[in-house]
Coordinates of C-alpha atoms and ligand atoms in Angstrom, one line a residue:
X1 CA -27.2 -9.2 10.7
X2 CA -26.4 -7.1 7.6
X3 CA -22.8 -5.0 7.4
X4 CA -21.4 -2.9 4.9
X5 CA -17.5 -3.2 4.3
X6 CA -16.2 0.3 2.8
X7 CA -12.7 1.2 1.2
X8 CA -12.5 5.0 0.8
X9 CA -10.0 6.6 -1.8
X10 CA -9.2 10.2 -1.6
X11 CA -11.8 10.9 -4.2
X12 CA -13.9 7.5 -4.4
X13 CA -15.9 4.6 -2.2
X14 CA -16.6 1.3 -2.4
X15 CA -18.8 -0.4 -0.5
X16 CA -20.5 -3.7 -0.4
X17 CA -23.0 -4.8 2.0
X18 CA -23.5 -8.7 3.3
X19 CA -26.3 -10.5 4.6
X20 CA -23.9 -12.5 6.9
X21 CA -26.5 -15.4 8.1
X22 CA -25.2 -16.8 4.7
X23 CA -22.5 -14.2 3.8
X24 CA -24.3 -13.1 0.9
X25 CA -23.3 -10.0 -1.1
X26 CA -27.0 -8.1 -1.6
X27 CA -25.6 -5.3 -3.3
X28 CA -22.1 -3.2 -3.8
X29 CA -20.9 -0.3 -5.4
X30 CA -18.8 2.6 -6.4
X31 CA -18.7 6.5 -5.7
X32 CA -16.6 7.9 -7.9
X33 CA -15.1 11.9 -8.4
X34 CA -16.3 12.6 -5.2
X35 CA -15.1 16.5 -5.1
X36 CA -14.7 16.6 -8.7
X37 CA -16.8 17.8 -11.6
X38 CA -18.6 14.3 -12.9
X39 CA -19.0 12.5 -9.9
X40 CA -21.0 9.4 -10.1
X41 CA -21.9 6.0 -8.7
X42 CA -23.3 2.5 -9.7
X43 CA -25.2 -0.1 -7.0
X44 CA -25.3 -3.6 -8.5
X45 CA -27.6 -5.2 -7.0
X46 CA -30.2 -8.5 -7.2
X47 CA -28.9 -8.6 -10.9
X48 CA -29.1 -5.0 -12.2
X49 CA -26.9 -2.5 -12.2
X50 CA -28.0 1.5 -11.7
X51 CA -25.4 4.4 -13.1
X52 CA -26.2 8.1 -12.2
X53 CA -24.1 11.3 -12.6
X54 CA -24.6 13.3 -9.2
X55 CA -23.1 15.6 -7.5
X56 CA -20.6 14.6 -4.5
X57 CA -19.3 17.6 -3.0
X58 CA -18.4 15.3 -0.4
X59 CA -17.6 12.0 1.1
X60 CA -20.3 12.3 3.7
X61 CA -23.0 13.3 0.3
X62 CA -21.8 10.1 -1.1
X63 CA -22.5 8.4 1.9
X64 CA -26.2 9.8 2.4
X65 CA -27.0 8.9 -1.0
X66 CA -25.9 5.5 -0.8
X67 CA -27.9 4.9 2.5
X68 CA -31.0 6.5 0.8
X69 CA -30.4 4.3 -2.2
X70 CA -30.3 1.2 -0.3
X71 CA -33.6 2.0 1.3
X72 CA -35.3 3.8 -1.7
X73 CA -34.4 0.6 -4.3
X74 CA -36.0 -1.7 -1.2
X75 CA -32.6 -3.5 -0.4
X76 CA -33.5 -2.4 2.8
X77 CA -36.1 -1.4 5.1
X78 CA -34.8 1.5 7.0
X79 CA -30.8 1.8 8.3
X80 CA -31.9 0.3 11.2
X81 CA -31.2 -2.8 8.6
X82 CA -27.1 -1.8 9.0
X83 CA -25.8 -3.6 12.2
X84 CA -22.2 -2.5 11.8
X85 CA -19.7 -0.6 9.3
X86 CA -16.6 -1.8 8.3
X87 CA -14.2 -0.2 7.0
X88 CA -10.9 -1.0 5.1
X89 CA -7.5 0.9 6.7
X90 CA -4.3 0.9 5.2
X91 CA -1.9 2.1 7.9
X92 CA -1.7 0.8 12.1
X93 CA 1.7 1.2 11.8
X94 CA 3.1 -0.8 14.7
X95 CA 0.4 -0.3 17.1
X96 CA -2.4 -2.5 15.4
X97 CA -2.1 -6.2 15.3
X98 CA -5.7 -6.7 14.4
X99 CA -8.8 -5.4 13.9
X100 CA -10.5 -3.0 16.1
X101 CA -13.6 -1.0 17.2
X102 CA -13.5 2.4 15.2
X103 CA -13.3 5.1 18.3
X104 CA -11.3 8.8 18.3
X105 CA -8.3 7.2 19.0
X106 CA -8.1 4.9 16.2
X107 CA -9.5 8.3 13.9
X108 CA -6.6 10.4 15.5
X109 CA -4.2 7.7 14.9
X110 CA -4.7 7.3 11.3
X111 CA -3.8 11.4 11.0
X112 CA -0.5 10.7 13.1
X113 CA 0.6 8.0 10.7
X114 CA -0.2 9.7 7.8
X115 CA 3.2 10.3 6.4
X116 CA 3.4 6.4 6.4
X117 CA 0.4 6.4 4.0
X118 CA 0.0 9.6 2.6
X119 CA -3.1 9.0 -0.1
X120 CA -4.4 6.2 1.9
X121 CA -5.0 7.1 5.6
X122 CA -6.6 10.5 5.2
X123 CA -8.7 9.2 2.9
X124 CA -9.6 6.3 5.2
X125 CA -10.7 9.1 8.0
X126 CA -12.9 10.7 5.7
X127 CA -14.5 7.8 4.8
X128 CA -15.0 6.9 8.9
X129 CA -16.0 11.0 9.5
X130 CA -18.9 10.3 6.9
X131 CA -20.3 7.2 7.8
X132 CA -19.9 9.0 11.7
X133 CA -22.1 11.9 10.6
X134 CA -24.8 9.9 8.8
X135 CA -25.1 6.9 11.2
X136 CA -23.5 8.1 14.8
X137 CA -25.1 4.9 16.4
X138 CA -24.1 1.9 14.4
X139 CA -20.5 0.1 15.2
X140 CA -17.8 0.8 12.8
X141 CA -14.5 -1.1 13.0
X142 CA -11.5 -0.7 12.0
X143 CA -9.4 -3.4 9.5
X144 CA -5.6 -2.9 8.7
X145 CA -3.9 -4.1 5.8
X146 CA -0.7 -4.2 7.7
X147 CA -2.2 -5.7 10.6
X148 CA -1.7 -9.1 9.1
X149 CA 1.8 -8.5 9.3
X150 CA 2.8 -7.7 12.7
X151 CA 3.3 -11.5 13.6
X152 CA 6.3 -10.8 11.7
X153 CA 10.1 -11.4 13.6
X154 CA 12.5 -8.4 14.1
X155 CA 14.8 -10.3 11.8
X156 CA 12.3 -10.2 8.9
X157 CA 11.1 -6.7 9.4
X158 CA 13.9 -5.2 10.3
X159 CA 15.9 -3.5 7.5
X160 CA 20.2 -3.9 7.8
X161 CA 20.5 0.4 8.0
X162 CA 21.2 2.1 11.0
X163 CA 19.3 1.0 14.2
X164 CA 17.9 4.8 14.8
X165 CA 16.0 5.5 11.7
X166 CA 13.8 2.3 13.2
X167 CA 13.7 3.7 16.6
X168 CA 13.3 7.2 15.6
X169 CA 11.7 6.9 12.4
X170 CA 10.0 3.8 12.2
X171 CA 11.9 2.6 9.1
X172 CA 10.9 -0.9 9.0
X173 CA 9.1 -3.6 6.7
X174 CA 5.2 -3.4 7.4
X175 CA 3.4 -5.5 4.6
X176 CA 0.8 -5.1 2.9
X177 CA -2.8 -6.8 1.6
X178 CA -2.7 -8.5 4.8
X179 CA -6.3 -8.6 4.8
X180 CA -6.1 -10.7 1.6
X181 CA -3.2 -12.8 2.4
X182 CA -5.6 -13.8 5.7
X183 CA -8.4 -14.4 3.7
X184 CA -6.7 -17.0 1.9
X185 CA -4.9 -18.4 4.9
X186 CA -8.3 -18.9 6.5
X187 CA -10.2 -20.0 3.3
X188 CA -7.4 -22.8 2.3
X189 CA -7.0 -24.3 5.9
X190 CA -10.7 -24.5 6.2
X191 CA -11.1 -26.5 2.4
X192 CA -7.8 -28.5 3.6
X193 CA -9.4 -29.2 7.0
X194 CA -5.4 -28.0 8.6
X195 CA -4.5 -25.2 10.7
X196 CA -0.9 -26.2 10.5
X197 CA 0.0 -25.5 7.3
X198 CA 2.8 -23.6 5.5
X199 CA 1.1 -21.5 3.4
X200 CA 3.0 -19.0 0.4
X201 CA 0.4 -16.3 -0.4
X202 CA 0.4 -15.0 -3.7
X203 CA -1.1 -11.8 -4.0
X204 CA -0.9 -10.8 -7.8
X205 CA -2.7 -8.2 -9.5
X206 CA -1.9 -4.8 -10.7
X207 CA 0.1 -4.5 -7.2
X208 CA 1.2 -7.7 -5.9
X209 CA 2.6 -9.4 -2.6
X210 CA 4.4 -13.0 -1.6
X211 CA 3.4 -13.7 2.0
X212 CA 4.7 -17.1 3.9
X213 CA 2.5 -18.2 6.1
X214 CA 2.8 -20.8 8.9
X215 CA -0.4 -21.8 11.2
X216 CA -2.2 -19.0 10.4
X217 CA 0.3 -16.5 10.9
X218 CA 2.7 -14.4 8.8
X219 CA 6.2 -15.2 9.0
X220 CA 7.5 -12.7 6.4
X221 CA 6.1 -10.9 3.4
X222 CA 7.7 -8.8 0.7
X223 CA 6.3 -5.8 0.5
X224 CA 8.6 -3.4 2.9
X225 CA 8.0 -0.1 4.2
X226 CA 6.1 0.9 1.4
X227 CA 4.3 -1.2 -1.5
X228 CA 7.3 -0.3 -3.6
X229 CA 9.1 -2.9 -2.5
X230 CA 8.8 -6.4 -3.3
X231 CA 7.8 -8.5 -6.8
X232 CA 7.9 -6.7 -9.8
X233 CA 3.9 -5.0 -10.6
X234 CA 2.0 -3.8 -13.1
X235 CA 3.6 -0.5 -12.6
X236 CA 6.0 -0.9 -9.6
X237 CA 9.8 -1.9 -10.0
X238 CA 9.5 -4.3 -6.9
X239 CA 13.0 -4.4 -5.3
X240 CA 15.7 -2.1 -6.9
X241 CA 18.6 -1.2 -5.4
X242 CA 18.4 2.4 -4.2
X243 CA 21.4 3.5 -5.7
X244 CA 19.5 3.6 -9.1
X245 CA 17.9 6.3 -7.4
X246 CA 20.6 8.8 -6.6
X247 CA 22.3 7.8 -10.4
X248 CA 19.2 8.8 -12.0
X249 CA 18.7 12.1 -10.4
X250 CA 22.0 13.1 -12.0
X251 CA 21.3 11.8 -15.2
X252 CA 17.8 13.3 -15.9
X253 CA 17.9 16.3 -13.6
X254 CA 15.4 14.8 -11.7
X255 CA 14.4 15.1 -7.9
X256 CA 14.3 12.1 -5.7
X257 CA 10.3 12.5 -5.4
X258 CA 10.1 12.1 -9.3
X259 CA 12.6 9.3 -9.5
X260 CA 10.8 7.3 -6.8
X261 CA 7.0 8.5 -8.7
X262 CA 8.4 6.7 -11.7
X263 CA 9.3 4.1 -10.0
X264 CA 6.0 4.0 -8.3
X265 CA 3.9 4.5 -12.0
X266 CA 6.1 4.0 -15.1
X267 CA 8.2 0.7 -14.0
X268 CA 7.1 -2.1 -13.5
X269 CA 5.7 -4.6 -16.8
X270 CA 4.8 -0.9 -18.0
X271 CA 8.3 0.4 -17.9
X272 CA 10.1 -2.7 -19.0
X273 CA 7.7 -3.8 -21.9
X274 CA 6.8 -0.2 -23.0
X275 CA 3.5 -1.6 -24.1
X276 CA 1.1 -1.8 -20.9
X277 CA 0.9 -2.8 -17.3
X278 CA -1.6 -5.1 -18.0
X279 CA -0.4 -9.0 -18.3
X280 CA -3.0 -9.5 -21.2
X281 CA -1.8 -7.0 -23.2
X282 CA 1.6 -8.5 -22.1
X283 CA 0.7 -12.1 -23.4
X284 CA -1.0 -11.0 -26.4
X285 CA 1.9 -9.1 -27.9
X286 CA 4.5 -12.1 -26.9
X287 CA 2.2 -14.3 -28.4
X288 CA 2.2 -12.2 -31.5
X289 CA 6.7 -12.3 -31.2
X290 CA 7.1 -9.0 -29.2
X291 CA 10.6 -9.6 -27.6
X292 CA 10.0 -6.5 -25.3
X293 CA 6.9 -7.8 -24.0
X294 CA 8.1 -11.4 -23.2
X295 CA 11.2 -9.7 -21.7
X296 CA 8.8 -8.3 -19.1
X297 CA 6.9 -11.6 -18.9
X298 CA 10.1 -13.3 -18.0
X299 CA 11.6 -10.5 -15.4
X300 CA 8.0 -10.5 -13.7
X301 CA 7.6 -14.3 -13.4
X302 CA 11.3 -14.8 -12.3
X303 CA 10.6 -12.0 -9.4
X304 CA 7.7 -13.8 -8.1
X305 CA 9.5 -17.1 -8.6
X306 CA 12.3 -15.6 -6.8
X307 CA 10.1 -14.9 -3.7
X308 CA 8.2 -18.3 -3.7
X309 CA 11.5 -19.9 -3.6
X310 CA 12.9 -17.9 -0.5
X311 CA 9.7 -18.7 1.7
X312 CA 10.2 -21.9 0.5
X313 CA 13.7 -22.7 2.6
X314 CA 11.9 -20.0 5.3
X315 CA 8.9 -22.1 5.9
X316 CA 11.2 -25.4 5.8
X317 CA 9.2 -26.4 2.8
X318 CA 5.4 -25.9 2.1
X319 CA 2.7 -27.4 1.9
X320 CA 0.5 -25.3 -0.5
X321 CA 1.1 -22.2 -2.3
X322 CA -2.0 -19.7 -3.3
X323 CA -2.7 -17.7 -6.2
X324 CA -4.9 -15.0 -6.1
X325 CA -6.2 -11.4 -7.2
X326 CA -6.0 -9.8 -10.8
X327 CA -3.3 -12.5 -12.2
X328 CA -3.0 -14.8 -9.9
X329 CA -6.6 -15.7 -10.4
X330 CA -6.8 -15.2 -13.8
X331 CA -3.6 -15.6 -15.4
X332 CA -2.9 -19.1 -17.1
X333 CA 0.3 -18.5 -18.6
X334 CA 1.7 -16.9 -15.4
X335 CA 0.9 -19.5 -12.7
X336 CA 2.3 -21.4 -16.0
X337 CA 5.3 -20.0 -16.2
X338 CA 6.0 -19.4 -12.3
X339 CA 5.3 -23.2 -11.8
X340 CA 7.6 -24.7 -14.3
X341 CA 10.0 -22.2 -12.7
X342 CA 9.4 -23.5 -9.5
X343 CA 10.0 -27.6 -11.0
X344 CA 12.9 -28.0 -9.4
X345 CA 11.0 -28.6 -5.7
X346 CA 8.8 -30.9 -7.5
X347 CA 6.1 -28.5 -7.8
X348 CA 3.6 -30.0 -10.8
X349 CA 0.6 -28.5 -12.3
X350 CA -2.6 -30.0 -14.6
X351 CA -1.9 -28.2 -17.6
X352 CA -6.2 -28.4 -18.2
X353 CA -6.7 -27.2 -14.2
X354 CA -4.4 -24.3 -14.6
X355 CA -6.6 -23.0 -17.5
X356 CA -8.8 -21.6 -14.2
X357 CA -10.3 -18.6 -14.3
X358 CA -11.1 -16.8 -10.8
X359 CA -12.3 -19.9 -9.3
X360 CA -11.5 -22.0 -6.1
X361 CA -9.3 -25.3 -7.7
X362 CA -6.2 -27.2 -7.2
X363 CA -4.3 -27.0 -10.0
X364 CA -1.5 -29.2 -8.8
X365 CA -1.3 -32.9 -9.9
X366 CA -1.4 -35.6 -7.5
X367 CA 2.1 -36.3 -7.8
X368 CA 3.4 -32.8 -7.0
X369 CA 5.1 -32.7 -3.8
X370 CA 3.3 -29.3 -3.0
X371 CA -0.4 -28.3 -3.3
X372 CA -1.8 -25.4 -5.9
X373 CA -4.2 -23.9 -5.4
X374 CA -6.1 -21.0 -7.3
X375 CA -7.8 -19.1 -4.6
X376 CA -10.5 -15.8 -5.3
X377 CA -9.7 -13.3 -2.6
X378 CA -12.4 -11.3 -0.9
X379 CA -11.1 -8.9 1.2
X380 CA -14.9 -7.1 1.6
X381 CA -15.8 -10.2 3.1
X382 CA -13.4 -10.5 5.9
X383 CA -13.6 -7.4 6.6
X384 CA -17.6 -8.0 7.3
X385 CA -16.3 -10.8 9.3
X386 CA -14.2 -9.3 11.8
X387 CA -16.5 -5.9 11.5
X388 CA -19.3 -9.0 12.8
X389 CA -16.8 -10.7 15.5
X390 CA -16.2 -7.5 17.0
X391 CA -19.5 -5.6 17.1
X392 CA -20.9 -9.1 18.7
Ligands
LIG1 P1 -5.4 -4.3 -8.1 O1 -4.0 -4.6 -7.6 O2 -5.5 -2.9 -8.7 O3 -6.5 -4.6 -7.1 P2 -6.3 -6.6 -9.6 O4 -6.2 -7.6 -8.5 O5 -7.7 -6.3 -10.0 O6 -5.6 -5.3 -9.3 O7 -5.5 -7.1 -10.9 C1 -5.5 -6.4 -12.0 C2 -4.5 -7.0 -13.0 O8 -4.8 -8.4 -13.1 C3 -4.6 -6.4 -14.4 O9 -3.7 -5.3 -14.5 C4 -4.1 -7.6 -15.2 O10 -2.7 -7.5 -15.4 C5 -4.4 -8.8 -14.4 N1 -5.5 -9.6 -15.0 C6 -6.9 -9.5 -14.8 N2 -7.5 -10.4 -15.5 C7 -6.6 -11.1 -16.2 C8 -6.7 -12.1 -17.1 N3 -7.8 -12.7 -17.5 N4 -5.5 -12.6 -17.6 C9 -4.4 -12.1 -17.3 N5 -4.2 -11.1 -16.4 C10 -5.3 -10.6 -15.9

């Protein structure tokens, strides 16, 4: 059985396509400027990697030519190779607790939530209305990022405004990166050999999400309605309070679409630092003294601190937390930092294990009273695996 995952962007697609008798990644890739003078893509595959500028007029172009490169650089035979296509969704809104089988409704759905996802689920039906066109007989299905989520109690999602802008608006916390923070749930109870754990999730890259977890399912996360909300990013404020909002629109003569796209794209380690939203630039330049820099290091590692330590009383204690994606995987003097934070619940880590570095390890020492764990994500593979579950 071979499947290709796919996360479309409004102007770009990803793909990458498993052998899943062993879950192998044979090759994966990246259409890029579709619709946009320049367009381009790159296949790595069995060790090399191909560039080529091409025209993309289209989604559905950059979906022919990646099906006639898979066959014409002999990864596969023919597309009778592709048993099933799966593709990445932001928004189900409500509706979709889990995966599903791609059909019209699922298509028409997407359109109707749009406003909850504005660059995201249009993009996500393109993506579906190529791979339609180019292969109307394979399986395609259908995996949420806020499906994860929807385990959630009305006292964690709900929001303490009035009642009606949930009922009539669907105001209400949704999650995201669920796919991710399920992908670690799965992967750490399987190396543990526990469904029963109590699990916090840290997702922490450019944007970045705290989910508790307990057997298996989500009991509150803190992204909200949008992915504004939440930890402190790379570029995101995380949690403000929305006064700031109104303030600033009077002060700068702005609109409250600008204030929240700043808040969106200039806050965040960018905005406090105003160096970089990149935590290596960030550690670099408090390494070298930068008080602005190691001002943002300290806001951003207290914010995910902050959340850690709320699903810690939620969850009645836990038994392992997770890092993973950009920083959590990566970042040595974060997990550092958030850790010795965290010392307090007699949380410990092995100063030589936390030097990690986008690896599977516990980085706790025996004595700590809660597991670490640094855990890679791969949200391409599980969304092979339920495209597999449900095309079988
Ligand atoms: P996205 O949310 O866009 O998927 P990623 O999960 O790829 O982002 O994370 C990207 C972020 O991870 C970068 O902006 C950077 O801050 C951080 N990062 C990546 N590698 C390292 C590293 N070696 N050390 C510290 N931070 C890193």
């Amino acid at each position: 059985m071979k499947i290709i995952s796919i996360n479309t962007g409004s102007s770009s697609l990803k793909f990458s396509f498993f052998n899943m008798t062993d879950k192998s990644l044979i090759a994966s890739g990246l259409f890029e400027r579709i619709g946009i003078e320049g367009s381009s893509y790159t296949i790595k595959y069995n060790g090399q990697k191909i560039r080529e500028e091409i025209e993309l007029a289209n989604h559905t172009d950059a979906v022919k030519i990646l099906l006639d490169k898979l066959v014409t650089l002999n990864i596969i035979k023919s597309f009778d190779e592709i048993d099933g296509v799966g593709h990445r969704l932001v928004h189900g809104k409500d509706k979709y607790k889990e995966s599903c089988l791609i059909t019209d409704e699922v298509i028409n759905d997407l359109i109707v939530f749009k406003d909850f996802a504005p660059l995201h689920n249009p993009a996500n039906v393109l993506g579906i209305k190529a791979f339609k066109e180019v292969l109307p007989t394979v399986p395609m299905v259908g995996v949420f990022d806020t499906a994860f989520h929807q385990t959630m109690s009305e006292e964690a999602y709900l929001y303490p405004v009035p009642y009606s802008w949930y009922k009539e608006h669907g105001v209400r916390k949704y999650g995201f990166h669920g796919t991710s923070h399920r992908y670690i749930a799965k992967t750490i109870s399987e190396k543990l050999g526990r469904d029963d754990l109590r699990i916090i999730s840290c997702h922490v890259g450019n944007g970045g999400s705290i989910t508790a977890i307990k057997d298996g399912k989500c009991i509150d996360t803190s992204m909200g309605f949008t992915p504004l909300a939440g930890i402190m990013m790379g570029t995101r404020s995380g949690d403000v309070d929305p006064s700031i909002i109104t303030y600033i629109m009077e002060q700068e003569g702005l609109n409250a679409k600008e204030v929240i796209d700043i808040l969106n794209k200039k806050s965040g380690l960018l905005g406090l630092s105003e160096i970089s939203s990149d935590m290596r630039d960030i550690v670099a330049s408090m390494n070298d003294g930068n008080e602005k820099a190691k001002r943002a290091f300290l806001k951003y590692t207290r914010t995910v601190t902050n959340y850690i330590a709320q699903y810690y009383v939620l969850l009645g204690g836990a038994d392992v937390i997770c890092f993973t994606a950009g920083l959590g995987e990566n970042s040595e003097p974060f997990r550092s930092k958030v850790c010795e934070n965290l010392a307090c619940l007699g949380i410990k880590i092995d100063k030589d294990a936390n030097k990690v570095m986008g690896e599977f390890k516990k980085i706790s020492t025996d004595d700590s009273n809660v597991l670490v764990y640094v855990v890679p994500t791969d949200e391409e593979l599980m969304i092979a695996l339920d495209t597999l579950k449900l095309i079988n």
